[in-house]
């Protein structure tokens, strides 16, 4: 191949401009670099070099390098200056120049790659043999009392267990942690414990509860014939833990029941129904029925023993979670004060008396929102526009919902992508939870990090608890502001060891726009790679599988894309163990043929070093 020297000179000129920019930026932020932990000294310098590099649009140069048979810097973020100097040196040989001395002074390409691997191991644990990418799993409340569930998670490949402090209590957290440690020890597998500080998450408030009812339903074929009968397990009320298909018995001796006994009842809909006992295990009696049955507290179950009738009375059942159904064109009022949310109210003639109402758990947002701002509920599933802002409420016209209506439940996230909300950092609840987290967790996940000052605040609190040096710290980037400040956030974070970043794609996609999230998550992976900081790929990974038992084709593709990260987070769901097993298979299979995806590198938008 004949090499055109004018092309070589053109590339050399741009490389020299890039190297000059790198040196200027290093000098400009020298005081910031001096404050980083000695462990991160080279990583911080490399991050600065990468931001300098990405201040240029190098796509044309990438094509020129490809034509010359040389690397295109696509996966060079962990060793960017060494890569630039290596190409500069090779091209210099073509035109009889020599830059070998400058190249010798740089951190080697091999060291840059190895450091990210070591940092991932220190933060996220050893991982699983044959799989580079770790799996983090959000723990459901049931994990506190169901050791078998937790053990299965570890068996199927969980490397990090995540507990969200936005939910449940310290008692529940303690039980979950105990089960994780027990399973880890029993199976001989390291499992790190990560706890999320709730952060200033804006959520919906309570909603009027639904009825206290439990349904048992058989599965049917296309012709409506039962193919799998519904099952209900009867337990004494003293042993009852709320769970699907478990029914507490407040009165009656379950010990007298036998297999094949038939139990009759009139259910909550006044339907005559029957249950058949199919299995007895201690105080637990498993029954089945091909009929749909609605159980409620106080219902009487009748049977007979040698013509002697006996009754069992159903105990208390938790109320069903309720939801507000919203359709496009509907209005909802969001209240400043804490109220019980309720559906729209109509008069006897069907005229609207009052739209659906719900409260906002962070009243401070009223200081920042205005008429015309967009608003999203529940990770963007429901959207609308603010039509009016009053002292104690704002009104939203729904513009995005499913055709037959979308369900808005209690404690779901609210996003204001058009509003510049002026709060972040540690909340009062975070400060109360932090001592427990510092004592019991290996990693603290810091929610809604928007600026370097947020990191400083967390580090100050951890220092007071003598926990800064012993804890891993994961910074959750969930807003446009946080993304724009990623470089200074990382430089501040690198004042200690064991740092990672979570790409919280749910809130981030809403904040930055669905059309931009693909590009933004790739940029974050590259920037964190330049800092040798592990990345956790989070939100809605295999969500359909975890919740319904059946994955979609698109989420399988999404899971393979996560190979660019060092860890993938799964959320809770009834089929979470199936999701862990499938993700473990996908990651283990794909890693042998794919590592970091090659990409073209335009000039970075809205990113700065300070």
Coordinates of C-alpha atoms in Angstrom, one line a residue:
X1 CA 0.0 0.0 0.0
X2 CA 1.4 3.4 -1.0
X3 CA 1.2 5.9 1.9
X4 CA 0.5 9.5 1.0
X5 CA 2.8 11.6 3.1
X6 CA 0.5 14.6 2.9
X7 CA -2.2 12.5 4.7
X8 CA 0.4 11.5 7.3
X9 CA 1.4 15.2 7.9
X10 CA -2.3 16.1 8.2
X11 CA -2.8 13.5 10.9
X12 CA 0.4 14.5 12.7
X13 CA -0.7 18.1 12.8
X14 CA -4.0 17.2 14.5
X15 CA -2.2 14.8 16.9
X16 CA 0.2 17.6 17.8
X17 CA -2.7 19.9 18.5
X18 CA -4.3 17.3 20.7
X19 CA -1.1 16.7 22.7
X20 CA -0.7 20.5 23.1
X21 CA -4.3 20.7 24.4
X22 CA -3.6 17.8 26.8
X23 CA -0.5 19.5 28.3
X24 CA -2.3 22.8 28.6
X25 CA -5.3 21.3 30.4
X26 CA -3.0 19.3 32.7
X27 CA -1.3 22.5 33.8
X28 CA -4.7 24.3 34.2
X29 CA -6.1 21.7 36.6
X30 CA -2.8 20.9 38.3
X31 CA -4.1 21.8 41.8
X32 CA -7.1 19.6 41.4
X33 CA -4.9 16.7 40.2
X34 CA -2.7 17.1 43.3
X35 CA -5.7 16.6 45.6
X36 CA -6.6 13.2 44.2
X37 CA -5.6 10.0 46.1
X38 CA -2.1 8.8 45.1
X39 CA -3.7 5.6 43.9
X40 CA -5.7 7.6 41.3
X41 CA -2.9 10.0 40.3
X42 CA -2.4 8.5 36.9
X43 CA -6.1 7.8 36.4
X44 CA -7.0 11.5 37.1
X45 CA -4.4 12.6 34.6
X46 CA -5.7 10.2 32.0
X47 CA -9.3 11.5 32.6
X48 CA -8.1 15.0 32.0
X49 CA -6.3 13.9 28.9
X50 CA -9.4 12.1 27.6
X51 CA -11.6 15.2 28.0
X52 CA -8.9 17.2 26.2
X53 CA -8.9 14.6 23.4
X54 CA -12.7 14.6 23.1
X55 CA -12.7 18.4 22.8
X56 CA -11.7 17.6 19.1
X57 CA -13.9 16.0 16.5
X58 CA -11.6 13.2 15.4
X59 CA -13.9 11.2 13.1
X60 CA -12.1 12.3 9.9
X61 CA -8.8 11.4 11.5
X62 CA -10.2 8.0 12.5
X63 CA -11.0 7.2 8.9
X64 CA -7.5 8.3 7.8
X65 CA -5.9 6.1 10.4
X66 CA -8.1 3.2 9.3
X67 CA -6.9 3.6 5.8
X68 CA -3.3 3.6 7.1
X69 CA -4.0 0.3 8.9
X70 CA -3.7 1.9 12.4
X71 CA -5.8 2.0 15.5
X72 CA -8.7 4.5 15.6
X73 CA -8.7 5.3 19.3
X74 CA -12.1 3.7 19.7
X75 CA -11.2 1.8 22.8
X76 CA -8.3 3.9 23.9
X77 CA -10.0 5.8 26.8
X78 CA -8.1 4.0 29.5
X79 CA -4.7 4.9 28.0
X80 CA -5.4 7.9 25.7
X81 CA -2.2 9.8 25.8
X82 CA -0.1 6.7 25.3
X83 CA -2.2 5.8 22.3
X84 CA -1.9 9.3 20.8
X85 CA 1.8 9.3 21.3
X86 CA 2.1 5.7 19.9
X87 CA 0.4 6.7 16.7
X88 CA 2.4 10.0 16.6
X89 CA 5.6 8.0 17.0
X90 CA 4.7 5.5 14.2
X91 CA 3.7 8.2 11.8
X92 CA 6.8 10.1 12.7
X93 CA 8.9 7.1 11.5
X94 CA 7.1 7.4 8.2
X95 CA 8.3 10.9 7.7
X96 CA 11.7 10.4 9.5
X97 CA 10.7 11.9 12.8
X98 CA 11.2 10.3 16.2
X99 CA 9.0 10.8 19.3
X100 CA 10.2 7.7 21.2
X101 CA 11.4 9.6 24.3
X102 CA 8.0 11.3 24.8
X103 CA 6.3 7.9 24.4
X104 CA 8.5 6.3 27.1
X105 CA 7.3 8.8 29.7
X106 CA 3.7 7.8 29.4
X107 CA 1.7 5.1 31.2
X108 CA 1.6 2.0 29.1
X109 CA -1.5 0.9 27.2
X110 CA -1.3 -2.5 29.1
X111 CA -1.3 -0.8 32.5
X112 CA -4.3 1.3 31.6
X113 CA -6.4 -1.7 30.8
X114 CA -5.2 -3.7 33.9
X115 CA -6.0 -0.9 36.3
X116 CA -9.7 -0.8 35.4
X117 CA -9.8 -4.6 35.9
X118 CA -8.2 -4.2 39.4
X119 CA -10.5 -1.3 40.4
X120 CA -13.5 -3.4 39.4
X121 CA -12.3 -6.3 41.5
X122 CA -11.7 -4.0 44.5
X123 CA -15.1 -2.3 44.3
X124 CA -17.4 -5.2 43.1
X125 CA -15.6 -8.3 44.3
X126 CA -13.9 -11.1 42.5
X127 CA -16.8 -11.9 40.2
X128 CA -17.7 -15.2 38.6
X129 CA -15.2 -17.4 36.8
X130 CA -15.6 -17.1 33.0
X131 CA -17.5 -13.8 33.3
X132 CA -15.9 -10.4 33.5
X133 CA -19.1 -8.4 34.0
X134 CA -20.6 -8.7 37.5
X135 CA -24.3 -8.9 38.2
X136 CA -26.0 -6.7 40.9
X137 CA -29.5 -7.6 42.0
X138 CA -32.0 -5.4 43.9
X139 CA -33.3 -7.3 46.9
X140 CA -37.1 -7.5 47.4
X141 CA -38.6 -7.2 50.8
X142 CA -39.3 -11.0 50.7
X143 CA -35.5 -11.6 50.8
X144 CA -35.7 -10.8 54.5
X145 CA -37.7 -13.9 55.3
X146 CA -37.1 -16.2 52.4
X147 CA -33.5 -17.5 52.7
X148 CA -34.1 -20.0 49.8
X149 CA -34.8 -17.1 47.4
X150 CA -31.5 -15.4 48.4
X151 CA -29.5 -18.6 48.2
X152 CA -30.8 -19.2 44.6
X153 CA -29.7 -15.7 43.6
X154 CA -26.2 -16.4 44.7
X155 CA -26.3 -19.9 43.1
X156 CA -27.4 -18.4 39.8
X157 CA -24.7 -15.7 39.6
X158 CA -25.4 -12.7 41.8
X159 CA -22.1 -10.9 42.7
X160 CA -23.5 -7.8 44.4
X161 CA -26.8 -7.5 46.4
X162 CA -28.4 -4.1 46.3
X163 CA -30.7 -2.8 49.1
X164 CA -32.6 0.4 48.5
X165 CA -32.9 2.6 51.6
X166 CA -35.9 4.3 50.0
X167 CA -38.0 1.3 51.0
X168 CA -38.6 -0.9 54.1
X169 CA -36.8 -0.5 57.4
X170 CA -33.6 -1.2 59.2
X171 CA -35.1 -4.4 60.6
X172 CA -35.8 -5.6 57.1
X173 CA -32.4 -4.5 55.8
X174 CA -30.7 -6.4 58.6
X175 CA -32.5 -9.6 57.8
X176 CA -31.7 -9.4 54.1
X177 CA -28.0 -8.8 54.9
X178 CA -28.0 -11.8 57.3
X179 CA -29.4 -14.0 54.6
X180 CA -26.9 -12.7 52.0
X181 CA -24.0 -13.4 54.2
X182 CA -25.3 -16.8 55.2
X183 CA -25.8 -17.8 51.5
X184 CA -22.4 -16.4 50.6
X185 CA -20.7 -18.4 53.3
X186 CA -22.6 -21.6 52.6
X187 CA -21.9 -21.5 48.9
X188 CA -18.3 -20.2 49.2
X189 CA -19.1 -17.3 46.9
X190 CA -18.2 -13.7 47.5
X191 CA -21.2 -11.3 47.4
X192 CA -20.8 -7.6 48.1
X193 CA -23.6 -5.7 49.8
X194 CA -24.5 -2.3 48.3
X195 CA -27.0 0.0 49.9
X196 CA -28.6 2.9 48.0
X197 CA -29.1 6.2 49.9
X198 CA -32.6 7.3 48.8
X199 CA -31.5 10.8 47.8
X200 CA -33.8 13.7 46.8
X201 CA -36.1 11.4 44.8
X202 CA -39.3 13.1 43.9
X203 CA -42.1 10.5 44.3
X204 CA -45.9 10.3 44.3
X205 CA -47.5 10.0 47.7
X206 CA -49.9 7.5 49.2
X207 CA -53.0 6.3 47.3
X208 CA -56.3 5.0 48.9
X209 CA -55.8 1.3 49.4
X210 CA -57.7 -1.3 47.4
X211 CA -59.9 -4.0 49.0
X212 CA -58.5 -6.8 51.2
X213 CA -58.8 -9.6 48.9
X214 CA -56.8 -12.5 47.5
X215 CA -57.6 -14.2 44.2
X216 CA -56.9 -17.8 43.2
X217 CA -57.2 -18.5 39.5
X218 CA -56.5 -21.5 37.2
X219 CA -54.6 -21.2 34.0
X220 CA -56.7 -22.0 30.9
X221 CA -56.0 -22.9 27.3
X222 CA -57.3 -21.1 24.2
X223 CA -60.7 -22.8 24.6
X224 CA -61.1 -21.7 28.2
X225 CA -60.4 -25.1 29.6
X226 CA -58.3 -25.3 32.8
X227 CA -54.8 -26.6 32.2
X228 CA -53.3 -25.8 35.6
X229 CA -55.4 -25.4 38.7
X230 CA -55.0 -22.5 41.0
X231 CA -53.4 -23.3 44.4
X232 CA -53.8 -21.8 47.8
X233 CA -51.8 -22.7 50.9
X234 CA -53.6 -22.4 54.3
X235 CA -51.4 -21.5 57.3
X236 CA -52.2 -20.5 60.9
X237 CA -52.5 -16.7 61.2
X238 CA -49.6 -16.8 63.8
X239 CA -47.3 -18.2 61.1
X240 CA -48.6 -16.0 58.3
X241 CA -46.2 -13.9 56.1
X242 CA -48.0 -12.0 53.3
X243 CA -47.2 -13.6 50.0
X244 CA -49.0 -14.6 46.8
X245 CA -51.3 -17.7 47.2
X246 CA -50.9 -17.8 51.0
X247 CA -54.0 -17.5 53.2
X248 CA -54.0 -17.0 57.0
X249 CA -56.5 -19.0 59.1
X250 CA -57.5 -17.2 62.3
X251 CA -59.8 -20.0 63.6
X252 CA -59.9 -23.8 63.1
X253 CA -57.4 -26.7 63.6
X254 CA -55.6 -27.2 60.3
X255 CA -53.9 -30.3 61.8
X256 CA -57.2 -32.2 61.4
X257 CA -57.3 -31.9 57.6
X258 CA -56.2 -34.8 55.4
X259 CA -55.2 -35.1 51.7
X260 CA -58.3 -35.3 49.4
X261 CA -60.5 -33.5 51.9
X262 CA -62.9 -31.1 50.2
X263 CA -63.5 -27.6 51.6
X264 CA -66.5 -25.5 50.7
X265 CA -67.1 -21.8 50.8
X266 CA -69.0 -18.8 49.5
X267 CA -66.4 -16.4 48.2
X268 CA -66.3 -12.6 48.3
X269 CA -68.5 -12.4 45.2
X270 CA -71.1 -14.8 46.7
X271 CA -70.0 -17.6 44.5
X272 CA -70.1 -21.2 45.8
X273 CA -66.6 -22.7 45.5
X274 CA -64.7 -25.7 46.6
X275 CA -61.0 -26.4 47.5
X276 CA -59.4 -29.9 47.5
X277 CA -56.5 -30.6 49.9
X278 CA -53.5 -32.0 47.8
X279 CA -50.6 -31.7 50.2
X280 CA -49.9 -31.3 54.0
X281 CA -46.6 -30.1 55.3
X282 CA -46.7 -29.5 59.0
X283 CA -49.0 -26.6 59.6
X284 CA -49.2 -25.7 55.9
X285 CA -52.1 -27.2 53.9
X286 CA -51.9 -26.8 50.2
X287 CA -55.2 -26.8 48.3
X288 CA -56.2 -26.5 44.7
X289 CA -59.3 -25.5 42.7
X290 CA -60.1 -25.2 39.0
X291 CA -62.5 -22.3 39.8
X292 CA -61.6 -18.6 40.3
X293 CA -62.0 -17.7 44.0
X294 CA -61.9 -14.4 45.7
X295 CA -61.0 -14.7 49.4
X296 CA -61.5 -11.9 52.0
X297 CA -61.1 -11.7 55.8
X298 CA -63.9 -13.3 57.8
X299 CA -64.9 -15.8 55.1
X300 CA -65.8 -19.3 56.5
X301 CA -64.4 -22.5 55.0
X302 CA -66.4 -25.6 55.8
X303 CA -65.5 -29.3 55.8
X304 CA -66.6 -32.4 57.8
X305 CA -64.9 -35.2 59.6
X306 CA -67.0 -38.3 60.0
X307 CA -70.2 -36.2 59.6
X308 CA -69.0 -33.7 62.1
X309 CA -68.8 -30.3 60.4
X310 CA -65.8 -28.0 61.1
X311 CA -65.2 -24.4 60.1
X312 CA -62.1 -22.4 59.4
X313 CA -62.2 -18.6 59.4
X314 CA -59.9 -16.5 57.2
X315 CA -57.8 -14.0 59.1
X316 CA -56.6 -10.5 58.0
X317 CA -55.3 -10.0 54.5
X318 CA -53.2 -7.0 53.3
X319 CA -55.1 -4.6 51.1
X320 CA -54.4 -4.7 47.4
X321 CA -52.2 -2.0 46.1
X322 CA -54.4 0.5 44.3
X323 CA -53.6 2.8 41.3
X324 CA -55.0 5.8 39.5
X325 CA -55.9 5.1 35.9
X326 CA -54.9 8.0 33.7
X327 CA -55.7 8.4 30.0
X328 CA -54.5 10.9 27.4
X329 CA -56.5 14.1 27.9
X330 CA -57.2 13.5 31.6
X331 CA -56.2 15.9 34.3
X332 CA -54.5 15.2 37.6
X333 CA -53.9 17.5 40.5
X334 CA -50.6 17.1 42.4
X335 CA -50.9 18.4 45.9
X336 CA -48.2 20.0 48.0
X337 CA -49.4 18.7 51.3
X338 CA -49.5 15.0 52.2
X339 CA -52.9 13.6 51.3
X340 CA -54.3 10.2 50.4
X341 CA -54.4 10.0 46.6
X342 CA -57.8 9.2 45.0
X343 CA -59.2 8.6 41.5
X344 CA -61.3 11.2 39.7
X345 CA -64.7 12.0 41.4
X346 CA -67.9 12.0 39.4
X347 CA -71.5 12.9 40.3
X348 CA -74.5 10.6 39.9
X349 CA -75.0 11.8 36.3
X350 CA -71.4 11.1 35.3
X351 CA -70.1 14.7 35.4
X352 CA -66.6 15.3 36.6
X353 CA -66.6 16.8 40.1
X354 CA -62.8 16.6 40.7
X355 CA -59.9 15.1 38.7
X356 CA -57.6 12.4 40.2
X357 CA -55.4 13.7 43.0
X358 CA -52.1 12.6 44.4
X359 CA -49.4 14.3 46.6
X360 CA -45.8 15.0 45.8
X361 CA -43.4 13.8 48.5
X362 CA -41.0 16.7 47.9
X363 CA -42.9 20.0 48.2
X364 CA -39.7 21.9 47.5
X365 CA -40.3 21.4 43.7
X366 CA -43.1 24.0 43.9
X367 CA -40.3 26.6 44.1
X368 CA -39.0 25.7 40.7
X369 CA -41.8 24.5 38.4
X370 CA -43.9 26.7 36.1
X371 CA -46.8 26.5 33.7
X372 CA -45.8 24.8 30.5
X373 CA -43.1 22.6 32.0
X374 CA -43.2 18.9 31.1
X375 CA -43.7 16.3 33.8
X376 CA -43.3 12.5 33.7
X377 CA -44.5 9.9 36.2
X378 CA -43.2 6.3 36.9
X379 CA -40.0 6.4 34.8
X380 CA -41.7 8.1 31.9
X381 CA -44.6 5.7 31.5
X382 CA -47.0 8.6 31.9
X383 CA -46.3 12.1 30.7
X384 CA -48.0 15.5 30.7
X385 CA -47.8 19.3 30.7
X386 CA -48.2 21.5 33.7
X387 CA -51.2 23.7 33.0
X388 CA -51.4 25.7 36.2
X389 CA -49.3 26.2 39.3
X390 CA -51.0 27.3 42.6
X391 CA -49.7 27.7 46.1
X392 CA -50.8 24.2 47.2
X393 CA -51.1 22.2 43.9
X394 CA -50.2 22.1 40.3
X395 CA -52.4 20.7 37.5
X396 CA -51.2 18.4 34.8
X397 CA -52.8 17.6 31.5
X398 CA -51.9 14.0 30.5
X399 CA -50.4 13.8 27.0
X400 CA -48.7 10.3 27.2
X401 CA -50.5 7.2 28.4
X402 CA -51.5 3.8 27.1
X403 CA -54.6 3.7 24.9
X404 CA -56.7 2.1 27.6
X405 CA -55.1 4.1 30.4
X406 CA -51.9 3.8 32.4
X407 CA -51.8 3.0 36.1
X408 CA -50.1 5.5 38.4
X409 CA -49.3 3.9 41.8
X410 CA -48.0 5.3 45.1
X411 CA -44.3 6.1 45.6
X412 CA -43.5 6.3 41.8
X413 CA -40.9 8.8 40.5
X414 CA -41.8 12.2 39.2
X415 CA -39.5 13.9 36.7
X416 CA -39.4 17.6 35.6
X417 CA -37.1 17.6 32.6
X418 CA -37.8 21.2 31.8
X419 CA -37.4 22.5 35.3
X420 CA -34.0 23.4 36.8
X421 CA -34.5 22.0 40.3
X422 CA -32.0 23.5 42.7
X423 CA -31.5 20.7 45.2
X424 CA -29.2 17.7 45.4
X425 CA -26.8 16.1 47.8
X426 CA -27.6 14.3 51.1
X427 CA -31.1 14.5 52.4
X428 CA -32.1 14.4 56.1
X429 CA -33.1 10.7 55.6
X430 CA -29.8 9.9 53.9
X431 CA -27.9 11.3 56.9
X432 CA -30.0 9.2 59.3
X433 CA -29.4 6.0 57.2
X434 CA -25.7 6.6 56.5
X435 CA -24.4 5.2 59.9
X436 CA -26.3 1.9 59.3
X437 CA -25.0 1.7 55.7
X438 CA -21.4 2.5 56.8
X439 CA -21.6 -0.3 59.4
X440 CA -23.3 -3.0 57.4
X441 CA -22.6 -2.5 53.7
X442 CA -19.5 -2.8 51.5
X443 CA -20.7 -0.2 49.0
X444 CA -22.8 3.0 49.4
X445 CA -24.7 4.0 46.2
X446 CA -25.1 7.8 46.3
X447 CA -28.3 8.9 44.4
X448 CA -28.8 12.0 42.3
X449 CA -25.2 13.2 42.2
X450 CA -25.3 16.5 40.3
X451 CA -22.0 18.2 41.1
X452 CA -18.6 17.8 42.7
X453 CA -19.9 19.5 45.9
X454 CA -22.3 16.6 46.4
X455 CA -19.4 14.2 46.5
X456 CA -17.5 16.4 48.9
X457 CA -20.6 16.4 51.2
X458 CA -20.8 12.6 51.2
X459 CA -17.0 12.2 51.9
X460 CA -17.3 14.6 54.9
X461 CA -20.1 12.5 56.4
X462 CA -18.2 9.2 55.8
X463 CA -15.1 10.7 57.3
X464 CA -17.0 11.6 60.5
X465 CA -18.1 7.9 60.6
X466 CA -14.5 6.7 60.0
X467 CA -15.8 4.9 57.0
X468 CA -14.4 6.7 54.0
X469 CA -11.4 4.5 53.4
X470 CA -13.1 1.2 54.0
X471 CA -16.2 1.7 51.8
X472 CA -16.7 1.4 48.1
X473 CA -18.6 4.4 46.7
X474 CA -20.9 4.3 43.6
X475 CA -22.1 7.6 42.2
X476 CA -25.5 7.4 40.6
X477 CA -25.7 9.8 37.6
X478 CA -29.4 10.4 37.0
X479 CA -29.8 13.9 35.6
X480 CA -28.6 16.1 32.7
X481 CA -26.8 18.3 35.2
X482 CA -25.0 15.3 36.6
X483 CA -23.9 14.1 33.2
X484 CA -22.6 17.5 32.2
X485 CA -20.5 17.6 35.4
X486 CA -19.3 14.1 35.2
X487 CA -15.6 14.9 34.8
X488 CA -15.3 17.2 37.9
X489 CA -17.5 14.8 39.8
X490 CA -15.0 12.0 39.0
X491 CA -12.0 14.2 39.9
X492 CA -13.6 14.9 43.3
X493 CA -14.5 11.3 43.8
X494 CA -10.9 10.2 43.1
X495 CA -9.7 11.7 46.4
X496 CA -10.3 8.2 47.8
X497 CA -10.2 4.6 46.4
X498 CA -12.9 2.2 45.4
X499 CA -15.1 4.5 43.3
X500 CA -17.7 3.5 40.7
X501 CA -20.4 5.1 38.6
X502 CA -24.0 3.9 38.0
X503 CA -25.7 4.9 34.8
X504 CA -29.3 5.2 36.1
X505 CA -30.8 5.1 32.7
X506 CA -34.5 5.5 33.8
X507 CA -34.3 9.0 35.2
X508 CA -31.4 9.9 32.9
X509 CA -33.4 9.1 29.8
X510 CA -36.3 11.2 31.0
X511 CA -34.0 14.1 31.9
X512 CA -32.0 14.1 28.7
X513 CA -34.6 12.8 26.3
X514 CA -35.2 9.3 25.0
X515 CA -33.6 10.2 21.7
X516 CA -30.3 11.1 23.4
X517 CA -29.9 8.4 26.0
X518 CA -28.1 6.0 23.6
X519 CA -25.3 8.5 22.9
X520 CA -25.1 9.7 26.5
X521 CA -24.7 6.2 28.0
X522 CA -21.9 5.5 25.6
X523 CA -20.1 8.7 26.4
X524 CA -20.4 8.0 30.1
X525 CA -18.8 4.6 29.6
X526 CA -15.9 6.2 27.7
X527 CA -15.3 8.9 30.2
X528 CA -15.4 6.5 33.2
X529 CA -13.1 4.2 31.2
X530 CA -10.7 7.1 30.9
X531 CA -10.7 7.5 34.7
X532 CA -10.4 3.7 35.1
X533 CA -13.6 3.8 37.1
X534 CA -16.0 0.8 36.9
X535 CA -19.5 1.4 35.5
X536 CA -22.7 -0.2 36.6
X537 CA -25.3 -0.4 33.8
X538 CA -28.7 -0.1 35.5
X539 CA -32.5 0.3 35.0
X540 CA -34.9 -2.0 33.1
X541 CA -32.3 -4.7 32.2
X542 CA -34.4 -7.9 31.5
X543 CA -37.3 -6.2 33.3
X544 CA -40.0 -8.1 31.3
X545 CA -38.4 -11.4 32.3
X546 CA -38.0 -10.5 36.0
X547 CA -41.7 -9.3 36.2
X548 CA -43.5 -11.6 33.8
X549 CA -41.3 -14.6 33.2
X550 CA -40.9 -13.8 29.5
X551 CA -38.1 -11.7 28.0
X552 CA -38.6 -9.4 25.0
X553 CA -36.2 -9.5 22.1
X554 CA -35.1 -5.9 22.6
X555 CA -34.1 -6.5 26.2
X556 CA -31.9 -9.4 25.2
X557 CA -30.1 -7.1 22.8
X558 CA -29.9 -4.5 25.6
X559 CA -28.3 -7.1 27.9
X560 CA -25.6 -7.8 25.4
X561 CA -24.9 -4.1 25.0
X562 CA -24.2 -4.0 28.7
X563 CA -21.0 -5.9 28.1
X564 CA -19.3 -2.5 27.8
X565 CA -19.9 -2.0 31.5
X566 CA -18.2 -3.7 34.5
X567 CA -21.5 -4.6 36.2
X568 CA -25.1 -5.0 35.2
X569 CA -28.0 -4.3 37.7
X570 CA -31.2 -6.3 37.7
X571 CA -34.3 -5.0 39.5
X572 CA -36.6 -7.2 41.6
X573 CA -39.5 -9.2 40.3
X574 CA -41.3 -12.6 40.8
X575 CA -39.0 -14.2 38.2
X576 CA -35.7 -12.5 39.3
X577 CA -33.9 -15.8 39.6
X578 CA -34.7 -16.7 36.0
X579 CA -33.5 -13.3 35.0
X580 CA -30.2 -13.8 36.9
X581 CA -29.7 -17.2 35.2
X582 CA -30.3 -15.9 31.7
X583 CA -28.1 -12.8 32.2
X584 CA -25.3 -15.0 33.5
X585 CA -25.6 -17.1 30.4
X586 CA -25.7 -14.1 28.0
X587 CA -22.7 -12.4 29.6
X588 CA -20.6 -15.6 29.9
X589 CA -21.4 -16.6 26.3
X590 CA -20.9 -13.2 24.7
X591 CA -17.7 -12.2 26.5
X592 CA -15.7 -14.7 24.5
X593 CA -16.5 -12.9 21.3
X594 CA -17.0 -9.3 22.3
X595 CA -15.3 -6.8 24.6
X596 CA -15.5 -3.0 24.1
X597 CA -17.5 -1.8 21.0
X598 CA -15.6 0.3 18.5
X599 CA -17.1 3.7 18.0
X600 CA -16.6 7.0 16.2
X601 CA -15.7 10.0 18.3
X602 CA -17.2 13.4 17.6
X603 CA -16.5 16.4 19.9
X604 CA -18.1 15.9 23.3
X605 CA -21.1 18.2 24.1
X606 CA -21.7 20.0 27.4
X607 CA -18.8 18.5 29.3
X608 CA -16.0 20.4 31.1
X609 CA -13.2 19.7 33.5
X610 CA -14.3 22.3 36.1

